[in-house]
Coordinates of C-alpha atoms in Angstrom, one line a residue:
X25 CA 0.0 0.0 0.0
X26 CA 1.2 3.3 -0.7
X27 CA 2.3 6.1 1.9
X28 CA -0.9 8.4 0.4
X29 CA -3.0 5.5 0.8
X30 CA -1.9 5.0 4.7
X31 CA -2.3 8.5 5.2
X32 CA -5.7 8.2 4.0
X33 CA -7.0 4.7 6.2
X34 CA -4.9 5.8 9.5
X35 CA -5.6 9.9 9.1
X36 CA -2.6 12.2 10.1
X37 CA -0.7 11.5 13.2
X38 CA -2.9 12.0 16.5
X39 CA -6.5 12.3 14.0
X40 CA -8.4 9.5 14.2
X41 CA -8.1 5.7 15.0
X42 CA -8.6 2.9 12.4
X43 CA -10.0 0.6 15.0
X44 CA -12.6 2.7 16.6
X45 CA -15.9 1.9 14.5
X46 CA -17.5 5.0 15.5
X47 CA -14.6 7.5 15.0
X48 CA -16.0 10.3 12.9
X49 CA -12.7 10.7 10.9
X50 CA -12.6 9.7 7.4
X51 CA -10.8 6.4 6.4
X52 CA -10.1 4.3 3.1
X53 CA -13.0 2.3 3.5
X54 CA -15.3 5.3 3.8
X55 CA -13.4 7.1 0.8
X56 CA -14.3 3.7 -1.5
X57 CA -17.7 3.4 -0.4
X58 CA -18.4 7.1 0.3
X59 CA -18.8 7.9 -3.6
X60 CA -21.2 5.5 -4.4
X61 CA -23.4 6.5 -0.8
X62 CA -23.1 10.1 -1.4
X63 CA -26.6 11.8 -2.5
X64 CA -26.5 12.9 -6.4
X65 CA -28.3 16.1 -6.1
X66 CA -29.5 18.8 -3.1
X67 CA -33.2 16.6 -3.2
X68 CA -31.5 13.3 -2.3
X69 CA -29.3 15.3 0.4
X70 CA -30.7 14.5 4.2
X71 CA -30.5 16.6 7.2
X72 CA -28.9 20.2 7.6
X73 CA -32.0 21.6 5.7
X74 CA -31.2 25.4 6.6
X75 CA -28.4 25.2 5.2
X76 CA -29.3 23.4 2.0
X77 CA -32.4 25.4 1.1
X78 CA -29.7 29.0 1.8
X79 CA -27.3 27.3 -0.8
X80 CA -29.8 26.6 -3.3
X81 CA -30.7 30.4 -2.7
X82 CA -27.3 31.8 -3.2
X83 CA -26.6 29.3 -6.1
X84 CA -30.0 30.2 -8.3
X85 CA -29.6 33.7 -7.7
X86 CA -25.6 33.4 -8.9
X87 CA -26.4 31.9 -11.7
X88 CA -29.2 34.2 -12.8
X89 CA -26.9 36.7 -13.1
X90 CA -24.3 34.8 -14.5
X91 CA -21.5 35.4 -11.9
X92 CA -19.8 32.8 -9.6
X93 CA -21.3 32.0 -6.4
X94 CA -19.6 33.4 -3.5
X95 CA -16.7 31.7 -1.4
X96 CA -18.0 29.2 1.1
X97 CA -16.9 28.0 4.0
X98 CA -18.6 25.0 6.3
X99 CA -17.4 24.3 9.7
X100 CA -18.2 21.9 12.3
X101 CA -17.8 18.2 13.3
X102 CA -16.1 15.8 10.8
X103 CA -18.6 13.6 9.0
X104 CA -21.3 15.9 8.6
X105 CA -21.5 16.4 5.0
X106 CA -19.1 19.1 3.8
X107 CA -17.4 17.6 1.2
X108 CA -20.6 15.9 0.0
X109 CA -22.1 19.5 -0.4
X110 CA -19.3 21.3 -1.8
X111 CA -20.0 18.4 -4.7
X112 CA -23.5 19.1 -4.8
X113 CA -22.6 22.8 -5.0
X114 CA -20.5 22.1 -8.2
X115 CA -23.3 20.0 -9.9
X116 CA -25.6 22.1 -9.3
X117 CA -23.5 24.9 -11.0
X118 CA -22.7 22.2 -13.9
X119 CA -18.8 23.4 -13.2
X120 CA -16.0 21.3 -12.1
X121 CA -14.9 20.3 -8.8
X122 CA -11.4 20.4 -8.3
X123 CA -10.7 18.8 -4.2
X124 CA -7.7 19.0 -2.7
X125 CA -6.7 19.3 1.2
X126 CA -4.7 22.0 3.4
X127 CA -2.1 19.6 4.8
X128 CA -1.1 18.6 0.8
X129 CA -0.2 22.8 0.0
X130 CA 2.9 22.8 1.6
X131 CA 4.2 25.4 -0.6
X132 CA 2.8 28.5 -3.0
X133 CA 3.6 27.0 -6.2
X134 CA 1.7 24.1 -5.0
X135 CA -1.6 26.3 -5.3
X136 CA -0.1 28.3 -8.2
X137 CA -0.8 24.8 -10.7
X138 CA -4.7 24.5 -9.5
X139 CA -5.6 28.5 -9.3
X140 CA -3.8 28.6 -12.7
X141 CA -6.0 25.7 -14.4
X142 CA -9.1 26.9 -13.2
X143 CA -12.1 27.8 -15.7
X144 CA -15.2 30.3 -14.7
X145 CA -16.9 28.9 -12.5
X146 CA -15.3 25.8 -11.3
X147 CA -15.4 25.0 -7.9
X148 CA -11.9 25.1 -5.9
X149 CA -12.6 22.8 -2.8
X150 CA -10.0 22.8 0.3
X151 CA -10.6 20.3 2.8
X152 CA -8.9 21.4 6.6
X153 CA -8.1 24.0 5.4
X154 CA -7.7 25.7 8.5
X155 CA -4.2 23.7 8.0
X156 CA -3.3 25.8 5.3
X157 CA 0.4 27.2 5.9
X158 CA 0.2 30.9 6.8
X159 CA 2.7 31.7 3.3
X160 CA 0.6 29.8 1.0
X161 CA -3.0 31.4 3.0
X162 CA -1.4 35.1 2.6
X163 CA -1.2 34.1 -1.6
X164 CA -4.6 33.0 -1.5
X165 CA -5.7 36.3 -0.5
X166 CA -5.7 37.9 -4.1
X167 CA -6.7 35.2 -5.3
X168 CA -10.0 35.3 -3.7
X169 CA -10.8 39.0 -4.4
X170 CA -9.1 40.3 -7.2
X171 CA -9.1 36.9 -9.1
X172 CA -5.0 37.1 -9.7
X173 CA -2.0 36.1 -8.0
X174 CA 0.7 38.4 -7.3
X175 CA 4.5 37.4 -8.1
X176 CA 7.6 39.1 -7.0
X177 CA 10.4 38.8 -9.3
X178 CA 13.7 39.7 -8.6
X179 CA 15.3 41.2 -4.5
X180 CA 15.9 44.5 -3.6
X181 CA 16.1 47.2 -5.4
X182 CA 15.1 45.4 -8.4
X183 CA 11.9 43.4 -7.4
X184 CA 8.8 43.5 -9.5
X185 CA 5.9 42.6 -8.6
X186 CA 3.9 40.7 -11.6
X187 CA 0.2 40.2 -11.6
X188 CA -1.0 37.1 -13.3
X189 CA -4.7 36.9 -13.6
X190 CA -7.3 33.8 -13.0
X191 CA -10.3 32.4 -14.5
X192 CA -13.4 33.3 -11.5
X193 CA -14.2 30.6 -9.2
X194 CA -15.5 29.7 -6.4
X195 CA -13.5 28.5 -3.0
X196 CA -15.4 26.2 -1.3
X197 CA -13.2 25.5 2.3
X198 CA -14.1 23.0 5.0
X199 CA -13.1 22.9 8.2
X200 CA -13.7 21.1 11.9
X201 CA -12.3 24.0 13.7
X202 CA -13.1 27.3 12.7
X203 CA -11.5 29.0 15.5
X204 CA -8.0 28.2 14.0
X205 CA -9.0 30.0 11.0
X206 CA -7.2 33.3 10.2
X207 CA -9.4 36.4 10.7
X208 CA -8.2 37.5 7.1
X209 CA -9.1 34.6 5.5
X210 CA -12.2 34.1 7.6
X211 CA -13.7 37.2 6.3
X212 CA -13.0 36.6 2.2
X213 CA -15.8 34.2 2.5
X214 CA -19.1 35.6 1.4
X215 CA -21.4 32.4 2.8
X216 CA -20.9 30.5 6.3
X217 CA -22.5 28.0 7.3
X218 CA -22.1 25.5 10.4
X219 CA -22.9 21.8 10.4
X220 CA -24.5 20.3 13.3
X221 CA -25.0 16.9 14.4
X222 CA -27.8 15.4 13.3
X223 CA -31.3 13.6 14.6
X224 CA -32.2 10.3 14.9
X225 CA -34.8 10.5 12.2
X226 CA -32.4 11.9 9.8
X227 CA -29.9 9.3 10.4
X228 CA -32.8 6.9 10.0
X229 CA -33.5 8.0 6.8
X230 CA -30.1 8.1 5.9
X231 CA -29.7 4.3 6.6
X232 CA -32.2 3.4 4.7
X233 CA -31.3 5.0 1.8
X234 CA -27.8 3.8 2.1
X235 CA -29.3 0.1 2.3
X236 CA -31.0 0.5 -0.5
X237 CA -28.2 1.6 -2.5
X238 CA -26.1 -1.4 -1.4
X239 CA -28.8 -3.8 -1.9
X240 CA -29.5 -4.5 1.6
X241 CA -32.5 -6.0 3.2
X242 CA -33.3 -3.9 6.5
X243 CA -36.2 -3.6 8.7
X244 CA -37.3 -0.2 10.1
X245 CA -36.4 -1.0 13.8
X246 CA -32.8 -2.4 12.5
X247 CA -32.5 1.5 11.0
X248 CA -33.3 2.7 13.6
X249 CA -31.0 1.0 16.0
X250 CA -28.3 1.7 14.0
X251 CA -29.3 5.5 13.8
X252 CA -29.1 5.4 17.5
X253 CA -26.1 4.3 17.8
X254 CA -24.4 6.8 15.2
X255 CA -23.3 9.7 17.3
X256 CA -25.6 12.0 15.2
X257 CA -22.9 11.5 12.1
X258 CA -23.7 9.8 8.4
X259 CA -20.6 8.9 8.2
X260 CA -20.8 6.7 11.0
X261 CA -24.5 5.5 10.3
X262 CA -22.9 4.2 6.8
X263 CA -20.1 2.7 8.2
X264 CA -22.0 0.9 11.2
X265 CA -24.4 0.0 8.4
X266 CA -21.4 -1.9 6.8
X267 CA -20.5 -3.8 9.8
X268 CA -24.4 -4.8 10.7
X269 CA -24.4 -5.9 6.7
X270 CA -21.0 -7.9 7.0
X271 CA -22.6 -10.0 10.2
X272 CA -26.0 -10.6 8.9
X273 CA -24.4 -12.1 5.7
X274 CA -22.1 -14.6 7.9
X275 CA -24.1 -15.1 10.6
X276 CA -27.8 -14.5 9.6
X277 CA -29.4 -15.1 6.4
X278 CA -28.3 -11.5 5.0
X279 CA -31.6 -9.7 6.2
X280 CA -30.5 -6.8 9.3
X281 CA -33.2 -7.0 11.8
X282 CA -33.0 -5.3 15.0
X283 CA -31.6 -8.2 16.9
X284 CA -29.0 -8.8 14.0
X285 CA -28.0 -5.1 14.4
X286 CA -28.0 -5.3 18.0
X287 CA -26.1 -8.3 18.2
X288 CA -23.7 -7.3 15.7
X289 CA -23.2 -3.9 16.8
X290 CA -22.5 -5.4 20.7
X291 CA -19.3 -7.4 19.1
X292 CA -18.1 -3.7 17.8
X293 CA -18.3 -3.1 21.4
X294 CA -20.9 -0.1 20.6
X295 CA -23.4 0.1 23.0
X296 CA -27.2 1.6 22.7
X297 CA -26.0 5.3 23.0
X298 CA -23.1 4.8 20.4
X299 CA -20.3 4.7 22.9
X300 CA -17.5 2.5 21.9
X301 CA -14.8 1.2 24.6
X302 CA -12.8 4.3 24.9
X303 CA -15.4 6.6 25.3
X304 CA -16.7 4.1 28.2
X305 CA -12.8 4.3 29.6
X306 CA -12.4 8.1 29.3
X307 CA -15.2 8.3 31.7
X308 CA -14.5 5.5 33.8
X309 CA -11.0 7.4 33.9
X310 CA -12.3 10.6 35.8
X311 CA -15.0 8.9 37.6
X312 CA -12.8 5.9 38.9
X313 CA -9.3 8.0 39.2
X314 CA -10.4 11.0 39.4
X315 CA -13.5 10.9 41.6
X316 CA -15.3 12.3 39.1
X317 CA -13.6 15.1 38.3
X318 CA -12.4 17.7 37.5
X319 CA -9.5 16.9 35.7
X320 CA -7.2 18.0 32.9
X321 CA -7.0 16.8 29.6
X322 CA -3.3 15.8 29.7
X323 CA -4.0 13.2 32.9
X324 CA -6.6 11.8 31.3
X325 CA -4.8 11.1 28.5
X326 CA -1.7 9.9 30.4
X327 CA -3.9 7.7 32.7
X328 CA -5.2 6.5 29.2
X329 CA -1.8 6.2 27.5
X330 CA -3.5 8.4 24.5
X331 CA -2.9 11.3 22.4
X332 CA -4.4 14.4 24.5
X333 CA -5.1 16.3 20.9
X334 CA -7.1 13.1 19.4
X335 CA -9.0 12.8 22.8
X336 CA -9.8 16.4 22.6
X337 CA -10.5 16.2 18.3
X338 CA -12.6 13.0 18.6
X339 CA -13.7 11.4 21.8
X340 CA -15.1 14.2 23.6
X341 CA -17.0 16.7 21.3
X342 CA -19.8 13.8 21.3
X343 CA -19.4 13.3 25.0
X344 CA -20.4 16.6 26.1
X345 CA -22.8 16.7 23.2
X346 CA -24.6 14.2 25.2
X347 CA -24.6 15.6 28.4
X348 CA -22.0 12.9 30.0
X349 CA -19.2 15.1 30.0
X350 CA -19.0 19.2 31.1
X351 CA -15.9 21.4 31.4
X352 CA -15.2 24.1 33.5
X353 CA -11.7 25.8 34.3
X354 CA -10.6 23.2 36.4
X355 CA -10.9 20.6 34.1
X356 CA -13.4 17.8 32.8
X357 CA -16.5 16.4 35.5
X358 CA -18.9 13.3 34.6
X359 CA -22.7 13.9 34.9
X360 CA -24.5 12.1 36.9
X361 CA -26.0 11.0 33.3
X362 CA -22.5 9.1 32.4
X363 CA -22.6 7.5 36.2
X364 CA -25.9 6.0 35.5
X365 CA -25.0 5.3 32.2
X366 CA -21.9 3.0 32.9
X367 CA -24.2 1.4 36.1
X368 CA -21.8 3.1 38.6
X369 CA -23.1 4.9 42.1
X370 CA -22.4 8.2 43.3
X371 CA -23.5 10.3 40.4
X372 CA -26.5 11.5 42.4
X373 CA -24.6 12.2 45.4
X374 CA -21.9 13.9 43.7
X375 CA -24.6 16.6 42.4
X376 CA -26.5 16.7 45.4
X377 CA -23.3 17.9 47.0
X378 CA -22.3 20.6 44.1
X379 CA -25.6 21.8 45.2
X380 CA -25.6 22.4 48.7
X381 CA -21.6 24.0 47.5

């Protein structure tokens, strides 16, 4: 396998684990499978419908007065859908998509070949690209307004600065954390929008349509228990999907019902909230060692023997999402929610006590 192709299945170091079934993070096996899952046009698209029916705004009105459609930028939790929509944006515009990621534009003659090779209208899409290198970000500046890139031949005395210009496009940038964003480069987008986890219906939905599209018999209540347990992310729905489909063809007779997802989803150690076995030991962790907090993120991790950054990136945004987890400026506390959750006592207490404080 090549190094490109690792980089892709095992995600940059301290991003994502290949053996966590519900990390949000994309892998290899969700890059193969994600084109043929992916919805074809805005209709097919589920969930985030604010945000849909504002892009389809912004893209009719560009294109009745023939001009490009305005930079865009989507933020918020990997696996949402912002690669999906920056595809649908293109189709919809009946222009090329031209994808490429932060972490790959190491230098500015790296961007110079794509901004160069544009044509009106295509769609320029830059995934993390809150990654980009703070030279290559400050020549992406013109680039956005003035539709031109600005080259300085020649030192001292001499230089020249040479203005080459570009075809109009759009930038399409995606991002899961906004607040590392420049406030330049921030505000050359014209459209913002924010991705948020989504509903158990909408996963629901999105299961079904994903079975369909491999082929595979599944009953409403098997949908729906693998909606539950999918952190409020397609991404993981699909891949969970996957798994339930791989267990029902070996060990059923190929049809997911909700005891064949249950069952199936129990060996991937994820249980009926979508917690998977490190989520249950990060909160064992400050409820078992630490008394339930608070604690920092760095003896957590230690105590784990895990990257602090991918516990931060991954494991906890959908912990305090689901009330198990809160911070405060001493550090991380369990809920008495995760205390009942994992069947441990003292949860109750612990608030009653926080209380009377």
């Amino acid at each position: 396998m090549s190094d490109d192709a690792l980089k892709r299945l095992y995600g940059p170091p301290g991003e994502g684990d290949p053996e966590r079934v519900v990390d949000p993070v994309d892998s290899l096996e969700d890059e193969v499978y994600g084109a043929s899952l992916r919805p074809r046009s805005f209709d097919e698209y589920v969930g985030q419908t604010t945000v849909v029916e504002n892009l389809k705004i912004a893209i009719e009105a560009a294109k009745q007065r023939s001009e490009p459609l305005e930079h865009v930028l989507f933020y918020g939790p990997p696996g949402l859908g912002k690669t999906t929509l920056a595809a649908l944006i293109a189709k919809e515009l009946g222009s090329a998509l031209r994808p490429t990621s932060g972490p790959t534009l190491e230098k500015p003659k790296d961007l110079v070949g794509i901004l160069t090779s544009l044509e009106d209208g295509d769609i320029f899409f830059i995934d993390e690209i809150h990654r980009l290198g703070r030279v290559v970000e400050e020549f992406l500046y013109p680039a956005m307004e003035e539709y031109q890139i600005d080259f300085v031949v020649d030192r001292g005395a001499y230089a020249k600065t040479l203005k080459l210009p570009l075809k109009r496009f759009t930038l399409v940038g995606a991002t899961t954390r906004a607040g590392m964003l420049s406030a330049p480069l921030r505000e050359r987008f014209g459209i913002m929008h924010h991705l948020d986890y989504y509903d158990e219906g909408e996963l629901k939905r999105i299961v079904l349509r994903s079975a369909g599209v491999l082929g595979v018999p599944i009953d409403d209540d098997a949908a729906a228990t693998i909606a539950r347990r999918s952190r409020g992310t397609p991404r993981i729905a699909n891949r969970l999907l996957r798994r339930v489909r791989d267990f029902a063809e070996v060990r059923a007779d190929g049809r997911v019902t909700k005891p064949v997802a249950e069952e199936a989803l129990a060996r991937e150690g994820v249980d009926e909230l979508g917690l998977d076995r490190l989520d249950r030991a990060f909160l064992k962790t400050i409820i078992e060692q630490y008394r339930g907090g608070p604690v920092g993120i760095a003896a957590i991790a230690a105590t784990l023997t895990e990257d602090a950054e991918t516990l931060e990136d991954v494991v906890e945004p959908y912990l305090l999402k689901a009330g198990f987890v809160t911070r405060t400026a001493a550090g991380r506390k369990a809920t008495p929610d995760a205390y009942s959750h994992l069947g441990l006592t003292g949860g109750a207490q612990r608030a009653q006590q926080e209380r009377l404080l």
